[in-house]
Amino acid sequence: MAAARRLIGFNLLTAIVLGIGGWYAGWFGAHAITGPSLDWFSAADYNEVSVFMAYIGGVIGFLAGLGFLNYPFARLRGYPPSLREKETGGWSRYFSLCTDHKVVGIQYLWGIGLFFFIGGLNAMLIRTELLRPAHQVFPAGTYLTIVGMHGTMMMGMMSSGILGPFANYFVPILIGARRMAFPRIEALTFWLLMAAGGILTTTIFFGGFPTGWTGYPPLESQANAGMDCYILFFALVGISMTLLGLNMIATILTMRAPGLTWTRLPIFVWGVISTASLMVLAAPVLIATLGMAAFDRAINTTFFVAGGGGSNYLYQNLFWVFGHPEVYILALPGFAIVLELLPVFSRKPLWGYRLAVAGLLGVTLLSWMVWQHHLFVSGINGDLRPFYMLSTELISIPTGFTFICGMMTIWRGQIRFTVPMLFCLAWFFNFLLGGLSGVFLSDVPSDVTTHGSFFSMAHFHYTIMGGLIFTFFAAVYYWVPKMTGWQLNERLGKIHFWTMFVFFNSTFAPLFALGFMGMPRRVVTYDPSFQFLNDWVSVSAFLLGISMLVFLFNLVWSLAFKKVPAEANPWGSRSIEFQLPSPVPVHNFDRIPVFTDDPYGYGEGPAPQWVVPAGAPAGRE
Amino acid sequence: MAAEPMAARPSDGVSHGRRVITAWLVVSAIATPLVVVLVGPLLPPGNASTQASQQVIDNTVITGIVTPVVCLIFVFFVYALLNFRAPKGGALVDGPPLRNHAGIQIAWMVITSVTVLFLAGFGTYELLQNGAGGGQGPSPVAVPGGKKIAVQVIAQQWEFTYRYPGFGGFESHELVLPEDTYVVLHVTSLDVVHSFWAYELGVKADANPRVDNVAFVRTKAPGMFQVRCAELCGLWHGYMYNNGHVVSADQFHAWVKSQQALYKPIAKYLPGFRREYLPAPVRRGG
Ligand SMILES: [Cu+2]
């Protein structure tokens, strides 16, 4: 009965109901306004204005149902500021607006995980179609929708793949704070992302979209109403990323505990700053670009229409101004996780701390200057190609800093091959191949052949899946026991690692060869001579999928059935989060800690006692 | 958690660094020439055109440079992971607290910077010779000298049409080029963005509506090449491929004559040759 009563109120259930209500209100409202009189506005079988208004209404209803409007209204009516949403206890806070950063972190983990699996499922469908050179399983339009859904879902969701769950959970703890700077905005970023994921999934009811994750016009302008779902998805992801980044920067700048100087900051926090600054500056470009695209579709503006005063080059330029920093939004958290975990499992200080920071910041800076390397053969600014070739290749210098710092950290260490460590070591292998294949793509003469081929597809899967997803799992195995209070099974973890590592490479390495042999991306048919390698790749991809199921099984088995309590510090880490109980208590610290050193002093004497043990007088903010 | 202070390992007297560098130099000295000689000839896109051969050279140079890098990382990790593992079980033991080494940092920065600058310089040099087969936009910077024949590539959903402005402007659905000839390709589109990719010729140029994207290619011996669309262009993108041919000069002129005869009745209906065409009105359909 008590559980049933919890269903009433501001929570996910209410949000879904109000979201659907808002959707229909927007749909019929927009039809009532534009429908009869402005039919000529759109050359579509759908009234695009209604589609956009419906989803905007839906998002507003969804957020209202979660209770995001309560606080602004309360403030308008003169109530004092509060963080009341934090006090809600029990399981139901995971399904509602909660301002505890630790709850948001766990919400992110499961929410993003859900869409990661949907995206992965799409990859399985793609590989099923490509088992034979002839067009076989799916209609061509459906196939393109699957390709687009896979790319868009992965890019959109995994942009927050590490900052969402792990930075939200651990950055306040690592900097000795009790919360994020803007806890309500923190919750908003998560629920916006879930609304976005829902919207992208509904594209299938509107005929899907044919453009892949890049959404180039004019193809975008001629697409079905499913394209609107893509636009809304990415715009909402952009808003979520901007706010997430802003929140992270504000938190790290203003809320560090006494003694936590910039050179004592854990390297993971530096990675978060780098990523967050890219998010804050890049995602608004995406939002604006998609806004223009939406106007082009709904009310026949011509921002991207050649001959109407616009240009589809404009879209390509703007998209990659966002898109290239975006790939570093995906990659940089991986660098940071690797550098954060290697000292723990080599029991040595992080080697070259300042160089490592310089590497992260150097990549952040350079990633703004390279976007036209996606457009080397497009005919755009042909005379600037040497510059973009140089700037792109320069990125390997700060990336190399990460390599040398990581390598020198394990050098002469006491290496323990735990599951998180294995994933970090795999990062070196994957990112080495991913980075060096990027050299071919950055060189214009080589890029003429490799651009738009399976080679570039293999390249970015090596950097993003091999770089981000592997370190994502390193972080999961390293931190989830701390977050949930339950141990993950180590044997299953090792099985997961080895199957994932082997089948990841066996899936993506042959794609380099296929690209070199001339297979273009996003095709539904291919030359029969490519069949053997494609079949090899497909079978490997299915086995890679099974490896993910091993992980899922481990998660469910360990967290729901086995429930072995996790120790406070299972890894012998000197980092502050491991000096706290597992799971971390609601207010993190009894008293705000004072930092006297960085967390990497392995071999330099006993760990400093940053955390006042429980039982000391509790300080509340 | 208080860990044991660092313990002496039996191998601590050994200069690990010198061993790794020696092993790396030996492995690289063996592997690099082997890779260049064995893998080099397999690298794409082949020798059907000057640009294709040039790209093979680029690919070979890059492969030659990345091989020692791969060797370094592999040698390092094999050595480190075999030698520096913590003993199983027992208390946690800390490693030596090495935090920095200016010499290693400087050496690393110098080596990576020199490599990167060399690659960028070499790529620029190769690119500026003749554009390396890539689309350079309407006002190309890397223009090879000499006489060239022009062919316009008109992409639309979902096929390529080739127009020969120097031969009366006839159109064909098949790309036929004479051997040993410099060709200027003017790539444009009537609807969405496509990408004209003649794999064996080492040519790739995006087709944008109202844009004249120029690429240069010098054919070599007669042979067949594949044409594919390399930019997602909608429903039947996967079906947008065709074969082209490089033929002898005589065959080419005979083919041109036959095409001119074939297209004569409709030639007067074709629009006049332009560098770009008005895109077709936006239409729905996938
Ligand atoms: Cu095409």
CSV table of N, CA and C in Angstrom, one decimal, chain A residues 338-441:
chain,number,residue,atom,x,y,z
A,338,VAL,N,42.0,6.2,-17.5
A,338,VAL,CA,43.2,5.4,-17.6
A,338,VAL,C,44.3,5.9,-16.7
A,339,LEU,N,44.5,7.3,-16.7
A,339,LEU,CA,45.6,7.9,-15.9
A,339,LEU,C,45.2,7.8,-14.4
A,340,GLU,N,43.9,7.8,-14.1
A,340,GLU,CA,43.5,7.8,-12.7
A,340,GLU,C,43.7,6.4,-12.2
A,341,LEU,N,43.4,5.4,-13.0
A,341,LEU,CA,43.5,4.0,-12.4
A,341,LEU,C,44.8,3.4,-12.4
A,342,LEU,N,45.7,3.7,-13.4
A,342,LEU,CA,47.0,3.1,-13.5
A,342,LEU,C,47.8,3.2,-12.2
A,343,PRO,N,47.9,4.4,-11.5
A,343,PRO,CA,48.6,4.5,-10.3
A,343,PRO,C,48.1,3.5,-9.2
A,344,VAL,N,46.8,3.3,-9.2
A,344,VAL,CA,46.2,2.5,-8.2
A,344,VAL,C,46.7,1.0,-8.4
A,345,PHE,N,46.7,0.6,-9.6
A,345,PHE,CA,47.0,-0.8,-9.9
A,345,PHE,C,48.5,-1.1,-10.2
A,346,SER,N,49.3,0.0,-10.3
A,346,SER,CA,50.7,-0.2,-10.4
A,346,SER,C,51.4,0.2,-9.1
A,347,ARG,N,50.6,0.8,-8.2
A,347,ARG,CA,51.1,1.3,-6.9
A,347,ARG,C,52.3,2.2,-7.0
A,348,LYS,N,52.1,3.1,-7.9
A,348,LYS,CA,53.2,4.1,-8.1
A,348,LYS,C,52.5,5.5,-8.4
A,349,PRO,N,53.1,6.6,-8.1
A,349,PRO,CA,52.5,7.9,-8.4
A,349,PRO,C,52.2,8.0,-9.9
A,350,LEU,N,51.2,8.8,-10.2
A,350,LEU,CA,51.0,9.2,-11.6
A,350,LEU,C,52.3,9.9,-12.1
A,351,TRP,N,52.9,9.4,-13.1
A,351,TRP,CA,54.1,9.9,-13.6
A,351,TRP,C,53.8,11.2,-14.5
A,352,GLY,N,54.6,12.2,-14.3
A,352,GLY,CA,54.4,13.4,-15.1
A,352,GLY,C,53.1,14.1,-15.0
A,353,TYR,N,52.6,14.3,-13.8
A,353,TYR,CA,51.3,14.9,-13.6
A,353,TYR,C,51.1,16.1,-14.5
A,354,ARG,N,52.0,17.1,-14.5
A,354,ARG,CA,51.8,18.3,-15.3
A,354,ARG,C,51.8,18.0,-16.7
A,355,LEU,N,52.6,17.1,-17.2
A,355,LEU,CA,52.5,16.7,-18.6
A,355,LEU,C,51.2,16.1,-19.0
A,356,ALA,N,50.7,15.3,-18.0
A,356,ALA,CA,49.4,14.6,-18.3
A,356,ALA,C,48.3,15.7,-18.4
A,357,VAL,N,48.3,16.7,-17.5
A,357,VAL,CA,47.3,17.8,-17.6
A,357,VAL,C,47.5,18.6,-18.9
A,358,ALA,N,48.8,18.8,-19.2
A,358,ALA,CA,49.0,19.5,-20.5
A,358,ALA,C,48.5,18.7,-21.7
A,359,GLY,N,48.6,17.4,-21.6
A,359,GLY,CA,48.1,16.6,-22.7
A,359,GLY,C,46.6,16.8,-22.8
A,360,LEU,N,45.9,16.7,-21.7
A,360,LEU,CA,44.4,16.8,-21.7
A,360,LEU,C,44.0,18.2,-22.3
A,361,LEU,N,44.7,19.2,-21.7
A,361,LEU,CA,44.3,20.6,-22.2
A,361,LEU,C,44.7,20.8,-23.6
A,362,GLY,N,45.9,20.3,-24.0
A,362,GLY,CA,46.3,20.4,-25.4
A,362,GLY,C,45.3,19.8,-26.4
A,363,VAL,N,44.9,18.6,-26.1
A,363,VAL,CA,43.9,18.0,-26.9
A,363,VAL,C,42.6,18.9,-27.0
A,364,THR,N,42.2,19.4,-25.8
A,364,THR,CA,41.0,20.2,-25.7
A,364,THR,C,41.1,21.4,-26.7
A,365,LEU,N,42.3,22.1,-26.6
A,365,LEU,CA,42.5,23.3,-27.4
A,365,LEU,C,42.6,22.9,-28.9
A,366,LEU,N,43.4,21.9,-29.2
A,366,LEU,CA,43.6,21.6,-30.6
A,366,LEU,C,42.3,21.1,-31.3
A,367,SER,N,41.4,20.5,-30.5
A,367,SER,CA,40.3,19.8,-31.1
A,367,SER,C,39.3,20.9,-31.7
A,368,TRP,N,39.6,22.2,-31.4
A,368,TRP,CA,38.8,23.2,-32.1
A,368,TRP,C,39.3,23.6,-33.5
A,369,MET,N,40.5,23.1,-33.8
A,369,MET,CA,41.1,23.6,-35.0
A,369,MET,C,41.2,22.6,-36.1
A,370,VAL,N,40.4,21.5,-36.0
A,370,VAL,CA,40.7,20.4,-36.9
A,370,VAL,C,39.4,20.0,-37.7
A,371,TRP,N,38.3,20.7,-37.5
A,371,TRP,CA,37.1,20.1,-38.0
A,371,TRP,C,37.0,19.8,-39.5
A,372,GLN,N,37.7,20.6,-40.3
A,372,GLN,CA,37.5,20.4,-41.7
A,372,GLN,C,38.3,19.1,-42.2
A,373,HIS,N,38.9,18.4,-41.3
A,373,HIS,CA,39.5,17.2,-41.8
A,373,HIS,C,38.4,16.2,-42.1
A,374,HIS,N,37.2,16.4,-41.7
A,374,HIS,CA,36.1,15.6,-42.1
A,374,HIS,C,35.6,15.9,-43.5
A,375,LEU,N,36.2,17.0,-44.0
A,375,LEU,CA,35.6,17.5,-45.3
A,375,LEU,C,36.7,17.7,-46.3
A,376,PHE,N,37.8,16.9,-46.2
A,376,PHE,CA,38.9,17.0,-47.1
A,376,PHE,C,38.6,16.9,-48.6
A,377,VAL,N,37.6,16.0,-48.9
A,377,VAL,CA,37.3,15.9,-50.3
A,377,VAL,C,36.0,16.5,-50.7
A,378,SER,N,35.4,17.3,-49.8
A,378,SER,CA,34.1,17.9,-50.0
A,378,SER,C,34.2,19.1,-51.0
A,379,GLY,N,35.4,19.6,-51.2
A,379,GLY,CA,35.5,20.8,-52.0
A,379,GLY,C,35.4,22.1,-51.3
A,380,ILE,N,35.3,22.0,-49.9
A,380,ILE,CA,35.2,23.1,-49.1
A,380,ILE,C,36.6,23.6,-48.8
A,381,ASN,N,36.9,24.9,-48.9
A,381,ASN,CA,38.2,25.5,-48.6
A,381,ASN,C,39.4,24.6,-49.0
A,382,GLY,N,39.5,24.3,-50.2
A,382,GLY,CA,40.6,23.4,-50.7
A,382,GLY,C,41.9,23.9,-50.3
A,383,ASP,N,42.1,25.2,-50.2
A,383,ASP,CA,43.5,25.7,-49.9
A,383,ASP,C,43.8,25.7,-48.4
A,384,LEU,N,42.8,25.3,-47.6
A,384,LEU,CA,43.1,25.3,-46.2
A,384,LEU,C,43.5,23.8,-45.7
A,385,ARG,N,43.4,22.9,-46.7
A,385,ARG,CA,43.7,21.5,-46.3
A,385,ARG,C,45.0,21.3,-45.7
A,386,PRO,N,46.1,21.9,-46.1
A,386,PRO,CA,47.4,21.7,-45.4
A,386,PRO,C,47.3,22.1,-44.0
A,387,PHE,N,46.6,23.2,-43.7
A,387,PHE,CA,46.5,23.7,-42.3
A,387,PHE,C,45.8,22.6,-41.5
A,388,TYR,N,44.7,22.1,-42.0
A,388,TYR,CA,43.9,21.1,-41.2
A,388,TYR,C,44.7,19.8,-41.1
A,389,MET,N,45.5,19.5,-42.1
A,389,MET,CA,46.3,18.3,-42.0
A,389,MET,C,47.3,18.5,-40.9
A,390,LEU,N,47.9,19.6,-40.8
A,390,LEU,CA,48.9,19.9,-39.8
A,390,LEU,C,48.2,19.9,-38.4
A,391,SER,N,47.1,20.6,-38.2
A,391,SER,CA,46.5,20.7,-36.9
A,391,SER,C,46.1,19.4,-36.4
A,392,THR,N,45.5,18.5,-37.4
A,392,THR,CA,45.1,17.2,-37.0
A,392,THR,C,46.2,16.4,-36.5
A,393,GLU,N,47.3,16.4,-37.2
A,393,GLU,CA,48.5,15.6,-36.8
A,393,GLU,C,49.1,16.1,-35.6
A,394,LEU,N,49.0,17.4,-35.3
A,394,LEU,CA,49.5,17.9,-34.1
A,394,LEU,C,48.8,17.3,-32.8
A,395,ILE,N,47.6,16.9,-33.0
A,395,ILE,CA,46.9,16.4,-31.9
A,395,ILE,C,47.6,15.1,-31.3
A,396,SER,N,48.4,14.5,-32.2
A,396,SER,CA,49.0,13.3,-31.7
A,396,SER,C,50.1,13.6,-30.6
A,397,ILE,N,50.5,14.9,-30.6
A,397,ILE,CA,51.5,15.3,-29.6
A,397,ILE,C,50.9,15.2,-28.2
A,398,PRO,N,49.9,16.0,-27.9
A,398,PRO,CA,49.3,15.9,-26.5
A,398,PRO,C,48.7,14.5,-26.3
A,399,THR,N,48.2,13.8,-27.3
A,399,THR,CA,47.7,12.5,-27.1
A,399,THR,C,48.9,11.6,-26.6
A,400,GLY,N,50.1,11.8,-27.2
A,400,GLY,CA,51.3,11.1,-26.8
A,400,GLY,C,51.7,11.3,-25.4
A,401,PHE,N,51.3,12.6,-24.9
A,401,PHE,CA,51.6,12.8,-23.4
A,401,PHE,C,50.9,11.8,-22.6
A,402,THR,N,49.6,11.6,-22.9
A,402,THR,CA,48.8,10.6,-22.2
A,402,THR,C,49.5,9.2,-22.2
A,403,PHE,N,50.0,8.9,-23.4
A,403,PHE,CA,50.7,7.6,-23.5
A,403,PHE,C,51.9,7.5,-22.7
A,404,ILE,N,52.8,8.5,-22.8
A,404,ILE,CA,54.0,8.4,-22.0
A,404,ILE,C,53.8,8.4,-20.5
A,405,CYS,N,52.8,9.3,-20.1
A,405,CYS,CA,52.5,9.3,-18.7
A,405,CYS,C,52.0,8.0,-18.2
A,406,GLY,N,51.1,7.4,-18.9
A,406,GLY,CA,50.5,6.1,-18.5
A,406,GLY,C,51.6,5.1,-18.5
A,407,MET,N,52.4,5.0,-19.6
A,407,MET,CA,53.5,4.0,-19.7
A,407,MET,C,54.5,4.1,-18.5
A,408,MET,N,54.9,5.4,-18.3
A,408,MET,CA,55.9,5.5,-17.2
A,408,MET,C,55.3,5.3,-15.8
A,409,THR,N,54.0,5.4,-15.7
A,409,THR,CA,53.3,5.1,-14.4
A,409,THR,C,53.4,3.6,-14.1
A,410,ILE,N,53.2,2.8,-15.1
A,410,ILE,CA,53.3,1.3,-14.8
A,410,ILE,C,54.7,0.8,-14.8
A,411,TRP,N,55.7,1.6,-15.3
A,411,TRP,CA,57.1,1.3,-15.4
A,411,TRP,C,57.6,1.0,-14.0
A,412,ARG,N,58.2,-0.2,-13.8
A,412,ARG,CA,58.7,-0.6,-12.5
A,412,ARG,C,57.7,-0.6,-11.4
A,413,GLY,N,56.5,-0.7,-11.7
A,413,GLY,CA,55.4,-0.7,-10.7
A,413,GLY,C,55.2,-2.1,-10.2
A,414,GLN,N,54.1,-2.2,-9.3
A,414,GLN,CA,53.7,-3.5,-8.8
A,414,GLN,C,52.3,-3.8,-9.4
A,415,ILE,N,52.3,-4.3,-10.7
A,415,ILE,CA,51.1,-4.3,-11.5
A,415,ILE,C,50.2,-5.4,-11.0
A,416,ARG,N,48.9,-5.1,-10.7
A,416,ARG,CA,47.9,-6.1,-10.4
A,416,ARG,C,46.9,-6.2,-11.5
A,417,PHE,N,46.7,-7.4,-12.0
A,417,PHE,CA,45.8,-7.5,-13.2
A,417,PHE,C,44.4,-7.7,-12.8
A,418,THR,N,43.9,-6.7,-12.1
A,418,THR,CA,42.5,-6.7,-11.8
A,418,THR,C,41.6,-6.4,-13.0
A,419,VAL,N,40.3,-6.5,-12.9
A,419,VAL,CA,39.5,-6.3,-14.1
A,419,VAL,C,39.6,-4.8,-14.6
A,420,PRO,N,39.5,-3.8,-13.7
A,420,PRO,CA,39.6,-2.5,-14.2
A,420,PRO,C,41.0,-2.2,-14.8
A,421,MET,N,42.0,-2.8,-14.3
A,421,MET,CA,43.3,-2.6,-14.9
A,421,MET,C,43.4,-3.2,-16.3
A,422,LEU,N,42.8,-4.4,-16.4
A,422,LEU,CA,42.8,-5.0,-17.8
A,422,LEU,C,42.2,-4.1,-18.8
A,423,PHE,N,41.0,-3.5,-18.4
A,423,PHE,CA,40.4,-2.6,-19.4
A,423,PHE,C,41.2,-1.4,-19.7
A,424,CYS,N,42.0,-0.9,-18.6
A,424,CYS,CA,42.9,0.2,-18.9
A,424,CYS,C,44.0,-0.2,-19.8
A,425,LEU,N,44.6,-1.4,-19.6
A,425,LEU,CA,45.7,-1.8,-20.5
A,425,LEU,C,45.2,-2.0,-21.9
A,426,ALA,N,44.0,-2.5,-22.0
A,426,ALA,CA,43.4,-2.7,-23.4
A,426,ALA,C,43.3,-1.3,-24.1
A,427,TRP,N,43.0,-0.3,-23.3
A,427,TRP,CA,42.9,1.0,-23.9
A,427,TRP,C,44.2,1.4,-24.7
A,428,PHE,N,45.3,1.0,-24.1
A,428,PHE,CA,46.6,1.4,-24.8
A,428,PHE,C,46.6,0.7,-26.2
A,429,PHE,N,46.2,-0.6,-26.2
A,429,PHE,CA,46.3,-1.3,-27.5
A,429,PHE,C,45.3,-0.7,-28.4
A,430,ASN,N,44.0,-0.6,-28.0
A,430,ASN,CA,43.0,-0.1,-28.9
A,430,ASN,C,43.3,1.3,-29.4
A,431,PHE,N,43.7,2.2,-28.4
A,431,PHE,CA,43.8,3.6,-28.8
A,431,PHE,C,45.1,3.8,-29.7
A,432,LEU,N,46.1,2.9,-29.5
A,432,LEU,CA,47.2,2.9,-30.4
A,432,LEU,C,46.8,2.7,-31.8
A,433,LEU,N,46.0,1.6,-32.0
A,433,LEU,CA,45.6,1.3,-33.4
A,433,LEU,C,44.6,2.4,-33.9
A,434,GLY,N,43.7,2.8,-33.0
A,434,GLY,CA,42.8,3.9,-33.4
A,434,GLY,C,43.5,5.1,-33.8
A,435,GLY,N,44.5,5.5,-32.9
A,435,GLY,CA,45.2,6.8,-33.2
A,435,GLY,C,46.0,6.7,-34.4
A,436,LEU,N,46.8,5.6,-34.6
A,436,LEU,CA,47.7,5.5,-35.8
A,436,LEU,C,46.9,5.3,-37.1
A,437,SER,N,45.7,4.7,-37.0
A,437,SER,CA,44.9,4.7,-38.2
A,437,SER,C,44.4,6.1,-38.6
A,438,GLY,N,44.3,6.9,-37.5
A,438,GLY,CA,43.9,8.3,-37.7
A,438,GLY,C,44.9,9.1,-38.5
A,439,VAL,N,46.2,8.6,-38.4
A,439,VAL,CA,47.2,9.3,-39.2
A,439,VAL,C,46.9,9.2,-40.7
A,440,PHE,N,46.4,8.0,-41.1
A,440,PHE,CA,46.1,7.8,-42.5
A,440,PHE,C,45.0,8.8,-42.9
A,441,LEU,N,44.0,8.9,-42.0
A,441,LEU,CA,42.9,9.8,-42.4
A,441,LEU,C,43.2,11.2,-42.3
